[in-house]
Structures are given as C-alpha cells and as structure tokens.
Amino acid sequence: MEIKVLRDILEHDGEFARRTREDLRGRGVLCLNLIGAPGSGKTTMLRSLIALASDRLRFGVIIGDIASQLDAERFSPLGIPVVQLNTGGACHLSARLTRRGFEALASNELDVVMVENVGNLACPAEFDLGEDAKLSMVSVAEGHDKPVKYPLLFHQAAAHILSKTDLDPFVDFDRDQYYAALNATGHRAPVFPICAKTGEGLDAVIDWIAGMLDAKRKGREPGLRPEA
Ligand SMILES: Nc1nc2c(ncn2[C@@H]2O[C@H](COP(=O)(O)OP(=O)(O)OP(=O)(O)O)[C@@H](O)[C@H]2O)c(=O)[nH]1
Ligand SMILES: [Mg+2]
C-alpha cells in the first residue's frame, strides 16, 4: 500500500516536472538544481557566483528550506528575483512545489534559474524538478567519503562543487580519495573546487554554466543529463 502511494506521488510529480521542463525549453532558460548538506555553502556560493556573473547572465533563484525566509533574504543586496519555498517538513523539493517558484519567476527575463534544494545529500537526488541538471556540493569539512555514502547524487550530477577550499589546511580531506570515490559512482562530470569567501574557482563554474546555457539554446539538451 505504502509503495503504491509513493508510486502515485512520484508519477503525479513527474507530470509537474515535465511541464516545467517544457516551459523552460520554450523560454530558453537553463535550470540547475544544487544539492548539498546543510551548511555546505550553497547560498554563499550562489550569492558570490551571481554577483560575479552579473554582467554575463541574468539569474533567478528558487530556495528550498523546511522553514524560514532567511536564505532568500540574503539575496536582497543583489536585486535579483528570488523565491523562497518552505516544505514545512519534507526533506526535499518536489516538482509540484518548485513549479510555484518557476511561476513566480515567469515574468522576469532570465537566462538561468538556480534551485537551492533542501539541505541533504540523499532525498533531493530522488526527485526530478524539471531541471536540466543537478549539481552536487560537498565542503572539505564534510569529509572525502561522501560519494561512497550517497552514490545516487554523485552519479547523477552534471558537475560537482567542492566548497570551502580555504579550510583545507584545517581538515583532513583527501582529494585523491574524493576523486576515487567519485569515479567509483561512474560519474561523468567536471569537479570545481571553490572558495565562496574569496571567489576562487567561481569563474570556472560560471564558464561551465554559460556553456550549458549555450548548449541548451542550440538544442543540445539530451547531453545535459546523464542517463539513469
Ligand atoms: N570558510 C568558509 N566558510 C564558508 C564558505 N562558504 C560558506 N561558508 C560558511 O558556511 C556556513 C554555511 O553557509 P551557507 O551558504 O548558509 O550554507 P547552505 O548550504 O546554504 O546551508 P543550508 O541552506 O542551511 O542548507 C556559513 O557560516 C558560511 O559563511 C567558504 O567558502 N569558506
Ligand atoms: Mg542555504
């Protein structure tokens, strides 16, 4: 019974994801779904990256959290369109809820919508929101073993952000082991080490996003998502 209910929810949610994907394709907007643990640095990176790319790309942001508007408020100085979604307890964004965010952004001329999912490496990976690609984020403070423990996300993601590299000297994160763990998931994606505090590494992420947008607008969408 429980399995049937879950299947119904996922099938129904899939319809919202399909509609969102169609809308975004029609508008030529790229959507990236950023997934990482609580405190891994998602909002900090988005703020720094969007500020740095402001002369190249028009961003909108959808933030998912269980509660509060705190993250959305952090974008106020940037003057970009931001929507805060609260799941009220669910550990991931659903396509149905996220669609409300896309609808709220629809009146803006945008190039890229960044979705910050609810913080964790497990549940959000299970849900298609209609995005073009998922991004994984792990901070060096979390440990190099995360791809081993949460393989689905790392297998699916079209790029991997390794954040808080300024903390490298203070933690025992082993990059070789991180890359080995990533490779074991069968991922086919670039890795971007970044420090959102100093901006180090963000230019490469922006170039990658611009390339993804260009590919989408040229109709090369199927290459954006790894096969299941
Ligand atoms: N040292 C260092 N700290 C960082 C960096 N990026 C973010 N932080 C800090 O990490 C903490 C969490 O950052 P957030 O950006 O709020 O993390 P988040 O992933 O959005 O967190 P949730 O929304 O709660 O899931 C904050 O205190 C940030 O200042 C970084 O590059 N270096
Ligand atoms: Mg956040």
PDB file of C-alpha atoms and ligand atoms in Angstrom:
ATOM      1  CA  MET A   1       0.000   0.000   0.000  1.00  0.00           C
ATOM      2  CA  GLU A   2       2.780   2.356   1.010  1.00  0.00           C
ATOM      3  CA  ILE A   3       4.674   1.520  -2.198  1.00  0.00           C
ATOM      4  CA  LYS A   4       1.606   2.244  -4.339  1.00  0.00           C
ATOM      5  CA  VAL A   5       1.048   5.621  -2.675  1.00  0.00           C
ATOM      6  CA  LEU A   6       4.705   6.558  -3.206  1.00  0.00           C
ATOM      7  CA  ARG A   7       4.481   5.481  -6.861  1.00  0.00           C
ATOM      8  CA  ASP A   8       1.352   7.605  -7.346  1.00  0.00           C
ATOM      9  CA  ILE A   9       3.034  10.618  -5.760  1.00  0.00           C
ATOM     10  CA  LEU A  10       6.119  10.221  -7.948  1.00  0.00           C
ATOM     11  CA  GLU A  11       4.085   9.727 -11.135  1.00  0.00           C
ATOM     12  CA  HIS A  12       1.980  12.767 -10.365  1.00  0.00           C
ATOM     13  CA  ASP A  13       5.059  14.802  -9.500  1.00  0.00           C
ATOM     14  CA  GLY A  14       6.646  13.713 -12.770  1.00  0.00           C
ATOM     15  CA  GLU A  15       3.865  15.466 -14.660  1.00  0.00           C
ATOM     16  CA  PHE A  16       4.782  18.768 -12.948  1.00  0.00           C
ATOM     17  CA  ALA A  17       8.443  18.188 -13.817  1.00  0.00           C
ATOM     18  CA  ARG A  18       7.553  17.550 -17.476  1.00  0.00           C
ATOM     19  CA  ARG A  19       5.534  20.768 -17.671  1.00  0.00           C
ATOM     20  CA  THR A  20       8.316  22.781 -16.069  1.00  0.00           C
ATOM     21  CA  ARG A  21      10.908  21.315 -18.437  1.00  0.00           C
ATOM     22  CA  GLU A  22       8.708  22.201 -21.421  1.00  0.00           C
ATOM     23  CA  ASP A  23       8.211  25.782 -20.203  1.00  0.00           C
ATOM     24  CA  LEU A  24      11.900  26.286 -19.577  1.00  0.00           C
ATOM     25  CA  ARG A  25      12.758  24.900 -23.007  1.00  0.00           C
ATOM     26  CA  GLY A  26      10.262  27.261 -24.610  1.00  0.00           C
ATOM     27  CA  ARG A  27      11.820  30.227 -22.829  1.00  0.00           C
ATOM     28  CA  GLY A  28      15.424  29.137 -23.386  1.00  0.00           C
ATOM     29  CA  VAL A  29      16.125  29.201 -19.651  1.00  0.00           C
ATOM     30  CA  LEU A  30      18.643  26.836 -18.073  1.00  0.00           C
ATOM     31  CA  CYS A  31      17.763  25.385 -14.670  1.00  0.00           C
ATOM     32  CA  LEU A  32      20.293  23.847 -12.288  1.00  0.00           C
ATOM     33  CA  ASN A  33      19.338  22.035  -9.086  1.00  0.00           C
ATOM     34  CA  LEU A  34      22.026  22.478  -6.402  1.00  0.00           C
ATOM     35  CA  ILE A  35      22.128  19.708  -3.810  1.00  0.00           C
ATOM     36  CA  GLY A  36      24.363  19.608  -0.740  1.00  0.00           C
ATOM     37  CA  ALA A  37      24.291  19.070   3.009  1.00  0.00           C
ATOM     38  CA  PRO A  38      23.033  21.773   5.398  1.00  0.00           C
ATOM     39  CA  GLY A  39      25.757  24.381   5.761  1.00  0.00           C
ATOM     40  CA  SER A  40      27.902  23.094   2.882  1.00  0.00           C
ATOM     41  CA  GLY A  41      27.882  26.621   1.457  1.00  0.00           C
ATOM     42  CA  LYS A  42      25.103  26.560  -1.160  1.00  0.00           C
ATOM     43  CA  THR A  43      23.642  30.009  -0.518  1.00  0.00           C
ATOM     44  CA  THR A  44      27.050  31.613  -0.010  1.00  0.00           C
ATOM     45  CA  MET A  45      28.277  30.238  -3.338  1.00  0.00           C
ATOM     46  CA  LEU A  46      25.121  31.273  -5.182  1.00  0.00           C
ATOM     47  CA  ARG A  47      25.406  34.820  -3.870  1.00  0.00           C
ATOM     48  CA  SER A  48      29.074  35.150  -4.803  1.00  0.00           C
ATOM     49  CA  LEU A  49      28.669  33.485  -8.177  1.00  0.00           C
ATOM     50  CA  ILE A  50      25.624  35.517  -9.216  1.00  0.00           C
ATOM     51  CA  ALA A  51      27.309  38.778  -8.196  1.00  0.00           C
ATOM     52  CA  LEU A  52      30.414  37.823 -10.174  1.00  0.00           C
ATOM     53  CA  ALA A  53      28.425  36.832 -13.274  1.00  0.00           C
ATOM     54  CA  SER A  54      26.028  39.790 -13.242  1.00  0.00           C
ATOM     55  CA  ASP A  55      27.392  41.272 -16.490  1.00  0.00           C
ATOM     56  CA  ARG A  56      27.096  37.917 -18.318  1.00  0.00           C
ATOM     57  CA  LEU A  57      23.997  36.085 -17.117  1.00  0.00           C
ATOM     58  CA  ARG A  58      20.579  37.012 -15.722  1.00  0.00           C
ATOM     59  CA  PHE A  59      19.874  34.753 -12.757  1.00  0.00           C
ATOM     60  CA  GLY A  60      16.730  33.913 -10.840  1.00  0.00           C
ATOM     61  CA  VAL A  61      16.877  31.823  -7.660  1.00  0.00           C
ATOM     62  CA  ILE A  62      14.493  29.378  -6.007  1.00  0.00           C
ATOM     63  CA  ILE A  63      15.451  28.460  -2.455  1.00  0.00           C
ATOM     64  CA  GLY A  64      14.100  25.376  -0.730  1.00  0.00           C
ATOM     65  CA  ASP A  65      14.139  25.119   3.049  1.00  0.00           C
ATOM     66  CA  ILE A  66      11.967  23.359   5.572  1.00  0.00           C
ATOM     67  CA  ALA A  67      11.275  26.693   7.269  1.00  0.00           C
ATOM     68  CA  SER A  68      12.170  30.408   7.225  1.00  0.00           C
ATOM     69  CA  GLN A  69      12.892  33.067   4.624  1.00  0.00           C
ATOM     70  CA  LEU A  70      16.462  33.541   5.823  1.00  0.00           C
ATOM     71  CA  ASP A  71      18.237  32.364   2.688  1.00  0.00           C
ATOM     72  CA  ALA A  72      16.010  34.359   0.307  1.00  0.00           C
ATOM     73  CA  GLU A  73      16.687  37.495   2.358  1.00  0.00           C
ATOM     74  CA  ARG A  74      20.424  37.044   1.793  1.00  0.00           C
ATOM     75  CA  PHE A  75      19.922  37.853  -1.909  1.00  0.00           C
ATOM     76  CA  SER A  76      18.301  41.254  -1.292  1.00  0.00           C
ATOM     77  CA  PRO A  77      21.524  43.232  -1.957  1.00  0.00           C
ATOM     78  CA  LEU A  78      21.788  41.639  -5.413  1.00  0.00           C
ATOM     79  CA  GLY A  79      18.374  42.860  -6.576  1.00  0.00           C
ATOM     80  CA  ILE A  80      17.623  39.664  -8.471  1.00  0.00           C
ATOM     81  CA  PRO A  81      14.325  37.730  -8.469  1.00  0.00           C
ATOM     82  CA  VAL A  82      14.286  35.193  -5.627  1.00  0.00           C
ATOM     83  CA  VAL A  83      11.551  32.869  -4.399  1.00  0.00           C
ATOM     84  CA  GLN A  84      11.706  31.102  -1.042  1.00  0.00           C
ATOM     85  CA  LEU A  85       9.806  27.813  -0.827  1.00  0.00           C
ATOM     86  CA  ASN A  86       9.156  26.142   2.532  1.00  0.00           C
ATOM     87  CA  THR A  87       8.436  22.425   2.516  1.00  0.00           C
ATOM     88  CA  GLY A  88       7.087  22.504   6.097  1.00  0.00           C
ATOM     89  CA  GLY A  89       8.989  19.324   6.965  1.00  0.00           C
ATOM     90  CA  ALA A  90       9.781  17.461   3.761  1.00  0.00           C
ATOM     91  CA  CYS A  91      13.497  16.865   3.252  1.00  0.00           C
ATOM     92  CA  HIS A  92      13.439  17.692  -0.472  1.00  0.00           C
ATOM     93  CA  LEU A  93      11.734  19.918  -3.007  1.00  0.00           C
ATOM     94  CA  SER A  94       9.020  18.288  -5.105  1.00  0.00           C
ATOM     95  CA  ALA A  95       8.331  19.227  -8.716  1.00  0.00           C
ATOM     96  CA  ARG A  96       4.873  20.358  -7.704  1.00  0.00           C
ATOM     97  CA  LEU A  97       6.126  22.827  -5.092  1.00  0.00           C
ATOM     98  CA  THR A  98       9.034  24.006  -7.220  1.00  0.00           C
ATOM     99  CA  ARG A  99       6.655  24.766 -10.068  1.00  0.00           C
ATOM    100  CA  ARG A 100       5.179  27.512  -7.895  1.00  0.00           C
ATOM    101  CA  GLY A 101       8.645  29.015  -7.759  1.00  0.00           C
ATOM    102  CA  PHE A 102       9.030  28.903 -11.548  1.00  0.00           C
ATOM    103  CA  GLU A 103       5.609  30.507 -11.958  1.00  0.00           C
ATOM    104  CA  ALA A 104       6.576  33.296  -9.573  1.00  0.00           C
ATOM    105  CA  LEU A 105       9.716  33.955 -11.638  1.00  0.00           C
ATOM    106  CA  ALA A 106       7.973  33.719 -15.007  1.00  0.00           C
ATOM    107  CA  SER A 107       7.516  37.460 -15.514  1.00  0.00           C
ATOM    108  CA  ASN A 108      11.293  38.025 -15.446  1.00  0.00           C
ATOM    109  CA  GLU A 109      13.642  37.815 -18.437  1.00  0.00           C
ATOM    110  CA  LEU A 110      16.151  35.223 -17.233  1.00  0.00           C
ATOM    111  CA  ASP A 111      18.980  33.096 -18.566  1.00  0.00           C
ATOM    112  CA  VAL A 112      19.435  30.750 -15.621  1.00  0.00           C
ATOM    113  CA  VAL A 113      17.329  29.620 -12.673  1.00  0.00           C
ATOM    114  CA  MET A 114      19.360  28.199  -9.814  1.00  0.00           C
ATOM    115  CA  VAL A 115      17.421  25.993  -7.395  1.00  0.00           C
ATOM    116  CA  GLU A 116      18.931  25.509  -3.939  1.00  0.00           C
ATOM    117  CA  ASN A 117      17.385  22.294  -2.687  1.00  0.00           C
ATOM    118  CA  VAL A 118      16.685  21.485   0.962  1.00  0.00           C
ATOM    119  CA  GLY A 119      19.998  20.599   2.601  1.00  0.00           C
ATOM    120  CA  ASN A 120      20.899  16.922   2.399  1.00  0.00           C
ATOM    121  CA  LEU A 121      22.664  14.560   0.024  1.00  0.00           C
ATOM    122  CA  ALA A 122      20.010  11.839  -0.073  1.00  0.00           C
ATOM    123  CA  CYS A 123      16.324  12.616  -0.735  1.00  0.00           C
ATOM    124  CA  PRO A 124      16.688  15.571  -3.170  1.00  0.00           C
ATOM    125  CA  ALA A 125      18.577  13.321  -5.587  1.00  0.00           C
ATOM    126  CA  GLU A 126      15.465  11.155  -5.989  1.00  0.00           C
ATOM    127  CA  PHE A 127      13.287  13.940  -7.366  1.00  0.00           C
ATOM    128  CA  ASP A 128      13.181  15.384 -10.852  1.00  0.00           C
ATOM    129  CA  LEU A 129      12.084  19.014 -10.626  1.00  0.00           C
ATOM    130  CA  GLY A 130      12.184  19.613 -14.381  1.00  0.00           C
ATOM    131  CA  GLU A 131      15.753  20.913 -14.117  1.00  0.00           C
ATOM    132  CA  ASP A 132      18.356  20.481 -16.838  1.00  0.00           C
ATOM    133  CA  ALA A 133      20.952  19.151 -14.450  1.00  0.00           C
ATOM    134  CA  LYS A 134      21.758  18.526 -10.820  1.00  0.00           C
ATOM    135  CA  LEU A 135      24.900  19.874  -9.133  1.00  0.00           C
ATOM    136  CA  SER A 136      26.417  18.192  -6.105  1.00  0.00           C
ATOM    137  CA  MET A 137      28.142  20.220  -3.405  1.00  0.00           C
ATOM    138  CA  VAL A 138      30.442  18.872  -0.710  1.00  0.00           C
ATOM    139  CA  SER A 139      32.564  21.091   1.533  1.00  0.00           C
ATOM    140  CA  VAL A 140      36.013  19.896   2.519  1.00  0.00           C
ATOM    141  CA  ALA A 141      34.854  19.960   6.149  1.00  0.00           C
ATOM    142  CA  GLU A 142      32.365  17.143   5.476  1.00  0.00           C
ATOM    143  CA  GLY A 143      34.915  14.504   4.511  1.00  0.00           C
ATOM    144  CA  HIS A 144      36.028  12.848   1.280  1.00  0.00           C
ATOM    145  CA  ASP A 145      33.811   9.788   1.687  1.00  0.00           C
ATOM    146  CA  LYS A 146      30.503  11.428   0.720  1.00  0.00           C
ATOM    147  CA  PRO A 147      30.315   9.967  -2.834  1.00  0.00           C
ATOM    148  CA  VAL A 148      30.683   6.481  -1.331  1.00  0.00           C
ATOM    149  CA  LYS A 149      27.805   7.025   1.076  1.00  0.00           C
ATOM    150  CA  TYR A 150      25.423   8.921  -1.232  1.00  0.00           C
ATOM    151  CA  PRO A 151      26.199   7.475  -4.673  1.00  0.00           C
ATOM    152  CA  LEU A 152      22.951   8.399  -6.442  1.00  0.00           C
ATOM    153  CA  LEU A 153      23.537  12.139  -6.348  1.00  0.00           C
ATOM    154  CA  PHE A 154      27.180  11.852  -7.356  1.00  0.00           C
ATOM    155  CA  HIS A 155      26.321   9.511 -10.197  1.00  0.00           C
ATOM    156  CA  GLN A 156      23.614  11.853 -11.500  1.00  0.00           C
ATOM    157  CA  ALA A 157      25.191  15.274 -11.085  1.00  0.00           C
ATOM    158  CA  ALA A 158      26.386  17.073 -14.203  1.00  0.00           C
ATOM    159  CA  ALA A 159      29.041  18.872 -12.139  1.00  0.00           C
ATOM    160  CA  HIS A 160      30.470  18.615  -8.634  1.00  0.00           C
ATOM    161  CA  ILE A 161      31.273  21.606  -6.452  1.00  0.00           C
ATOM    162  CA  LEU A 162      33.950  21.082  -3.802  1.00  0.00           C
ATOM    163  CA  SER A 163      33.444  24.026  -1.473  1.00  0.00           C
ATOM    164  CA  LYS A 164      35.301  25.808   1.347  1.00  0.00           C
ATOM    165  CA  THR A 165      38.747  25.039  -0.012  1.00  0.00           C
ATOM    166  CA  ASP A 166      40.113  27.732   2.332  1.00  0.00           C
ATOM    167  CA  LEU A 167      39.532  25.205   5.135  1.00  0.00           C
ATOM    168  CA  ASP A 168      41.829  22.631   3.518  1.00  0.00           C
ATOM    169  CA  PRO A 169      44.722  23.268   5.946  1.00  0.00           C
ATOM    170  CA  PHE A 170      42.474  22.647   8.951  1.00  0.00           C
ATOM    171  CA  VAL A 171      40.737  19.416   7.933  1.00  0.00           C
ATOM    172  CA  ASP A 172      41.941  16.035   6.712  1.00  0.00           C
ATOM    173  CA  PHE A 173      40.007  15.993   3.450  1.00  0.00           C
ATOM    174  CA  ASP A 174      41.922  13.809   0.981  1.00  0.00           C
ATOM    175  CA  ARG A 175      41.247  14.937  -2.605  1.00  0.00           C
ATOM    176  CA  ASP A 176      42.631  11.751  -4.134  1.00  0.00           C
ATOM    177  CA  GLN A 177      40.181   9.697  -2.093  1.00  0.00           C
ATOM    178  CA  TYR A 178      37.337  12.056  -3.019  1.00  0.00           C
ATOM    179  CA  TYR A 179      38.126  11.676  -6.736  1.00  0.00           C
ATOM    180  CA  ALA A 180      38.447   7.905  -6.367  1.00  0.00           C
ATOM    181  CA  ALA A 181      35.084   7.752  -4.593  1.00  0.00           C
ATOM    182  CA  LEU A 182      33.517   9.916  -7.291  1.00  0.00           C
ATOM    183  CA  ASN A 183      34.935   7.752 -10.061  1.00  0.00           C
ATOM    184  CA  ALA A 184      33.512   4.661  -8.360  1.00  0.00           C
ATOM    185  CA  THR A 185      29.989   6.095  -8.775  1.00  0.00           C
ATOM    186  CA  GLY A 186      30.501   6.128 -12.551  1.00  0.00           C
ATOM    187  CA  HIS A 187      30.085   9.889 -12.740  1.00  0.00           C
ATOM    188  CA  ARG A 188      30.959  11.716 -15.951  1.00  0.00           C
ATOM    189  CA  ALA A 189      31.213  15.254 -14.734  1.00  0.00           C
ATOM    190  CA  PRO A 190      33.709  18.015 -14.010  1.00  0.00           C
ATOM    191  CA  VAL A 191      34.743  18.895 -10.448  1.00  0.00           C
ATOM    192  CA  PHE A 192      35.030  22.548  -9.416  1.00  0.00           C
ATOM    193  CA  PRO A 193      36.963  23.297  -6.205  1.00  0.00           C
ATOM    194  CA  ILE A 194      35.785  26.699  -4.966  1.00  0.00           C
ATOM    195  CA  CYS A 195      36.010  29.117  -2.084  1.00  0.00           C
ATOM    196  CA  ALA A 196      32.922  31.304  -1.970  1.00  0.00           C
ATOM    197  CA  LYS A 197      34.602  33.575   0.598  1.00  0.00           C
ATOM    198  CA  THR A 198      37.423  34.631  -1.738  1.00  0.00           C
ATOM    199  CA  GLY A 199      35.735  33.867  -5.068  1.00  0.00           C
ATOM    200  CA  GLU A 200      38.464  31.390  -6.005  1.00  0.00           C
ATOM    201  CA  GLY A 201      37.280  28.884  -8.600  1.00  0.00           C
ATOM    202  CA  LEU A 202      33.965  30.602  -9.318  1.00  0.00           C
ATOM    203  CA  ASP A 203      34.958  31.848 -12.790  1.00  0.00           C
ATOM    204  CA  ALA A 204      35.278  28.242 -13.953  1.00  0.00           C
ATOM    205  CA  VAL A 205      31.792  27.445 -12.634  1.00  0.00           C
ATOM    206  CA  ILE A 206      30.352  30.485 -14.417  1.00  0.00           C
ATOM    207  CA  ASP A 207      32.035  29.472 -17.687  1.00  0.00           C
ATOM    208  CA  TRP A 208      30.587  25.982 -17.301  1.00  0.00           C
ATOM    209  CA  ILE A 209      27.067  27.374 -16.660  1.00  0.00           C
ATOM    210  CA  ALA A 210      27.382  29.674 -19.692  1.00  0.00           C
ATOM    211  CA  GLY A 211      28.416  26.659 -21.781  1.00  0.00           C
ATOM    212  CA  MET A 212      25.426  24.669 -20.543  1.00  0.00           C
ATOM    213  CA  LEU A 213      23.093  27.537 -21.425  1.00  0.00           C
ATOM    214  CA  ASP A 214      24.615  27.853 -24.866  1.00  0.00           C
ATOM    215  CA  ALA A 215      24.240  24.098 -25.434  1.00  0.00           C
ATOM    216  CA  LYS A 216      20.609  24.216 -24.378  1.00  0.00           C
ATOM    217  CA  ARG A 217      19.800  27.143 -26.630  1.00  0.00           C
ATOM    218  CA  LYS A 218      21.448  25.316 -29.521  1.00  0.00           C
ATOM    219  CA  GLY A 219      19.176  22.341 -28.863  1.00  0.00           C
ATOM    220  CA  ARG A 220      21.775  20.001 -27.391  1.00  0.00           C
ATOM    221  CA  GLU A 221      19.645  19.205 -24.343  1.00  0.00           C
ATOM    222  CA  PRO A 222      19.933  15.412 -24.201  1.00  0.00           C
ATOM    223  CA  GLY A 223      23.645  15.705 -23.427  1.00  0.00           C
ATOM    224  CA  LEU A 224      22.923  17.693 -20.298  1.00  0.00           C
ATOM    225  CA  ARG A 225      21.528  14.865 -18.198  1.00  0.00           C
ATOM    226  CA  PRO A 226      23.419  11.660 -17.573  1.00  0.00           C
ATOM    227  CA  GLU A 227      21.338   8.602 -18.417  1.00  0.00           C
ATOM    228  CA  ALA A 228      19.719   6.940 -15.408  1.00  0.00           C
TER     229      ALA A 228
HETATM  230  N1  LIG B   1      35.387  29.152   5.487  1.00  0.00           N
HETATM  231  C1  LIG B   1      34.370  29.175   4.618  1.00  0.00           C
HETATM  232  N2  LIG B   1      33.125  29.232   5.079  1.00  0.00           N
HETATM  233  C2  LIG B   1      32.117  29.249   4.175  1.00  0.00           C
HETATM  234  C3  LIG B   1      32.339  29.209   2.780  1.00  0.00           C
HETATM  235  N3  LIG B   1      31.138  29.206   2.152  1.00  0.00           N
HETATM  236  C4  LIG B   1      30.223  29.258   3.127  1.00  0.00           C
HETATM  237  N4  LIG B   1      30.794  29.294   4.342  1.00  0.00           N
HETATM  238  C5  LIG B   1      30.126  29.368   5.658  1.00  0.00           C
HETATM  239  O1  LIG B   1      29.406  28.162   5.874  1.00  0.00           O
HETATM  240  C6  LIG B   1      28.207  28.416   6.609  1.00  0.00           C
HETATM  241  C7  LIG B   1      27.006  27.869   5.864  1.00  0.00           C
HETATM  242  O2  LIG B   1      26.904  28.507   4.602  1.00  0.00           O
HETATM  243  P1  LIG B   1      25.540  28.558   3.783  1.00  0.00           P
HETATM  244  O3  LIG B   1      25.850  29.186   2.480  1.00  0.00           O
HETATM  245  O4  LIG B   1      24.450  29.160   4.600  1.00  0.00           O
HETATM  246  O5  LIG B   1      25.242  27.011   3.597  1.00  0.00           O
HETATM  247  P2  LIG B   1      23.957  26.313   2.924  1.00  0.00           P
HETATM  248  O6  LIG B   1      24.471  25.103   2.245  1.00  0.00           O
HETATM  249  O7  LIG B   1      23.221  27.293   2.099  1.00  0.00           O
HETATM  250  O8  LIG B   1      23.117  25.898   4.218  1.00  0.00           O
HETATM  251  P3  LIG B   1      21.559  25.467   4.290  1.00  0.00           P
HETATM  252  O9  LIG B   1      20.773  26.428   3.458  1.00  0.00           O
HETATM  253  O10 LIG B   1      21.248  25.557   5.740  1.00  0.00           O
HETATM  254  O11 LIG B   1      21.472  24.049   3.784  1.00  0.00           O
HETATM  255  C8  LIG B   1      28.142  29.942   6.779  1.00  0.00           C
HETATM  256  O12 LIG B   1      28.635  30.280   8.049  1.00  0.00           O
HETATM  257  C9  LIG B   1      29.071  30.452   5.698  1.00  0.00           C
HETATM  258  O13 LIG B   1      29.647  31.714   5.997  1.00  0.00           O
HETATM  259  C10 LIG B   1      33.694  29.170   2.312  1.00  0.00           C
HETATM  260  O14 LIG B   1      33.999  29.146   1.106  1.00  0.00           O
HETATM  261  N5  LIG B   1      34.653  29.136   3.286  1.00  0.00           N
HETATM  262 MG    MG B   2      21.240  27.869   2.140  1.00  0.00          MG
END
